[in-house]
Coordinates of C-alpha atoms in Angstrom, one line a residue:
M1470 CA -25.9 9.6 9.2
I1471 CA -23.6 9.5 12.2
L1472 CA -20.5 9.8 9.8
E1473 CA -21.9 12.7 8.2
L1474 CA -22.5 14.4 11.4
E1475 CA -19.0 13.4 12.8
L1476 CA -17.0 14.1 9.4
G1477 CA -19.0 17.2 8.3
M1478 CA -19.3 15.2 4.7
T1479 CA -22.2 14.0 2.7
F1480 CA -22.6 10.4 2.0
N1481 CA -21.1 10.8 -1.4
D1482 CA -18.1 12.7 -0.1
I1483 CA -17.6 9.6 2.3
L1484 CA -17.9 7.4 -0.7
L1485 CA -15.8 8.9 -2.9
K1486 CA -13.0 10.5 -0.3
I1487 CA -12.9 7.4 2.1
L1488 CA -14.6 4.3 1.0
L1489 CA -13.6 4.0 -2.7
P1490 CA -10.0 4.8 -2.2
L1491 CA -9.8 2.2 0.4
F1492 CA -11.7 -0.5 -1.5
L1493 CA -9.3 -0.1 -4.6
T1494 CA -6.4 0.0 -2.4
Y1495 CA -7.3 -3.3 -0.8
I1496 CA -8.3 -5.1 -4.0
I1497 CA -5.2 -4.0 -5.7
S1498 CA -2.8 -4.9 -3.1
A1499 CA -4.7 -8.1 -2.2
F1500 CA -3.7 -9.4 -5.9
V1501 CA 0.0 -8.4 -5.3
G1502 CA 0.3 -9.9 -1.8
F1503 CA -1.4 -13.2 -3.1
E1504 CA 1.1 -13.3 -5.7
R1505 CA 3.8 -13.2 -3.3
Q1506 CA 2.5 -15.6 -0.8
N1507 CA 1.7 -18.4 -3.6
V1508 CA 5.4 -18.1 -4.6
G1509 CA 6.6 -18.6 -1.0
K1510 CA 7.7 -14.9 -0.2
A1511 CA 7.9 -13.8 3.4
A1512 CA 5.4 -10.8 2.8
G1513 CA 2.5 -12.1 1.7
L1514 CA -1.3 -11.1 1.4
S1515 CA -1.8 -9.6 4.8
S1516 CA 1.4 -7.6 4.9
H1517 CA 0.8 -6.1 1.4
I1518 CA -2.7 -5.2 2.5
L1519 CA -1.9 -3.9 5.8
V1520 CA 0.9 -1.5 4.5
A1521 CA -1.3 -0.5 1.3
L1522 CA -4.4 0.3 3.5
G1523 CA -2.2 2.2 6.2
S1524 CA -0.5 4.3 3.7
A1525 CA -4.2 5.2 2.1
G1526 CA -5.4 5.8 5.5
I1527 CA -2.8 8.5 5.9
A1528 CA -3.1 10.0 2.6
I1529 CA -6.8 10.0 3.3
M1530 CA -6.2 11.7 6.7
Q1531 CA -4.0 14.4 5.4
R1532 CA -6.0 15.2 2.3
L1533 CA -8.9 15.9 4.9
M1534 CA -6.4 17.7 7.2
F1535 CA -5.8 19.9 4.1
E1536 CA -9.2 20.6 3.0
Q1537 CA -10.0 21.6 6.9
Q1538 CA -6.7 24.0 6.9
I1539 CA -8.4 25.5 3.5
L1540 CA -11.3 26.1 5.6
L1541 CA -9.9 27.6 8.5
A1542 CA -7.6 30.0 6.0
Q1543 CA -10.7 31.3 4.5
S1544 CA -12.1 31.9 7.8
G1545 CA -9.1 33.8 8.6
L1546 CA -7.4 31.7 11.1
N1547 CA -3.9 30.7 11.3
I1548 CA -3.1 27.6 9.8
D1549 CA 0.0 25.2 10.3
P1550 CA 1.6 23.6 7.3
E1551 CA 4.0 21.2 9.3
Q1552 CA 0.7 18.9 9.4
Q1553 CA 1.1 18.5 5.5
R1554 CA 4.6 16.5 6.1
V1555 CA 3.1 13.3 6.9
I1556 CA 3.0 11.6 3.7
A1557 CA 6.8 12.2 3.5
Q1558 CA 7.2 10.3 6.4
V1559 CA 5.2 7.3 5.1
V1560 CA 7.5 7.0 2.0
T1561 CA 10.6 6.8 4.4
G1562 CA 9.1 4.5 6.8
I1563 CA 8.0 1.8 4.2
G1564 CA 11.2 1.7 2.8
F1565 CA 12.4 0.3 6.2
V1566 CA 9.6 -2.5 6.4
G1567 CA 10.8 -3.3 2.8
A1568 CA 14.2 -3.6 3.7
G1569 CA 13.3 -6.2 6.5
V1570 CA 12.3 -8.9 3.8
I1571 CA 15.9 -8.5 2.0
I1572 CA 18.2 -10.9 3.4
K1573 CA 21.5 -12.4 2.1
D1574 CA 21.8 -16.2 2.6
Q1575 CA 24.7 -18.5 3.3
A1576 CA 25.6 -18.5 -0.4
H1577 CA 25.8 -14.3 -0.2
V1578 CA 22.6 -14.4 -2.5
V1579 CA 20.6 -11.6 -1.8
R1580 CA 16.9 -12.5 -1.9
G1581 CA 13.8 -10.3 -1.2
I1582 CA 14.1 -7.2 -3.3
T1583 CA 11.0 -7.8 -5.4
T1584 CA 9.0 -8.5 -2.5
A1585 CA 10.3 -5.1 -0.7
A1586 CA 9.8 -3.4 -4.0
T1587 CA 6.1 -4.8 -4.1
I1588 CA 5.5 -3.6 -0.6
W1589 CA 6.9 0.0 -1.4
V1590 CA 5.0 0.2 -4.8
T1591 CA 1.6 -1.1 -3.0
A1592 CA 2.2 1.4 -0.1
M1593 CA 2.5 4.2 -2.8
V1594 CA -0.7 2.9 -4.9
G1595 CA -2.4 3.6 -1.3
L1596 CA -0.9 7.0 -0.8
I1597 CA -2.2 7.9 -4.3
L1598 CA -5.7 6.7 -3.9
G1599 CA -6.1 7.6 -0.7
S1600 CA -4.9 11.3 -2.0
G1601 CA -7.8 11.2 -4.3
Y1602 CA -6.1 10.2 -7.5
I1603 CA -8.5 7.4 -8.1
L1604 CA -7.3 7.0 -12.0
V1605 CA -3.8 7.4 -11.3
G1606 CA -3.7 4.9 -8.5
S1607 CA -5.9 2.6 -10.4
I1608 CA -3.3 2.5 -13.4
L1609 CA -0.5 2.1 -11.2
G1610 CA -2.0 -0.7 -9.8
V1611 CA -3.1 -2.5 -12.7
L1612 CA 0.6 -2.0 -14.0
M1613 CA 1.9 -3.3 -11.0
I1614 CA -0.3 -6.6 -11.0
V1615 CA 0.5 -7.1 -14.7
L1616 CA 3.9 -6.7 -14.4
V1617 CA 4.2 -9.2 -11.2
L1618 CA 1.9 -11.9 -13.0
A1619 CA 3.6 -11.5 -16.5
R1620 CA 6.9 -12.0 -14.6
D1621 CA 5.9 -15.3 -12.9
F1622 CA 4.2 -16.9 -16.0
Y1623 CA 7.6 -15.9 -17.9
R1624 CA 9.2 -17.8 -15.3
G1625 CA 6.9 -20.8 -15.6
F1626 CA 5.2 -20.0 -12.4
N1627 CA 1.2 -20.1 -12.2
P1628 CA 1.0 -17.5 -9.1
F1629 CA -2.4 -18.7 -8.6
K1630 CA -1.2 -22.1 -7.2
P1631 CA 1.3 -22.3 -4.1
H1632 CA 4.8 -23.3 -5.0
H1633 CA 6.8 -22.7 -2.1
K1634 CA 8.4 -25.9 -0.5
Q1635 CA 9.9 -26.0 2.9
E1636 CA 13.7 -26.2 2.3
P1637 CA 16.4 -27.5 4.8
N1638 CA 17.9 -24.1 5.2
D1639 CA 14.3 -22.6 6.1
R1640 CA 14.3 -22.0 9.8
E1641 CA 11.4 -21.1 12.2
I1642 CA 12.3 -17.6 14.0
K1643 CA 11.2 -18.0 17.3

């Protein structure tokens, strides 16, 4: 009841526009993050969930702002289109987060590309679901999960069992 008063939305609106997209984003990003964590990657469960939920939150906020601007325009008030540029900045920002997990080791082998890609795609799933495109976001999320799991099984990994072992070159960053 308090949320309905504060947001000016009914419970069904809150459920469909806020809770459902966040829940689906959480589930999809958790699957991918769990797989990344279990194969020993730096960005795992919590990283993927946080990035995706943050993206979904921004998309939900932007959609609600857009709906508010429509109401203002219908009332004859001026609207500010600059507010609708938030999602573009998220796409760029997530690229920087993904770049942080890409490294070149001492043998000049680049590692972390797949993890960077999964971070970026989970963020985009969050943006899509948060924007209200539940079917599109769900399909993309399922395809991403299938791709990541199929790749692991093809390589002989069971993504549901931890595989990472501490190697001599692994150093803890202080």
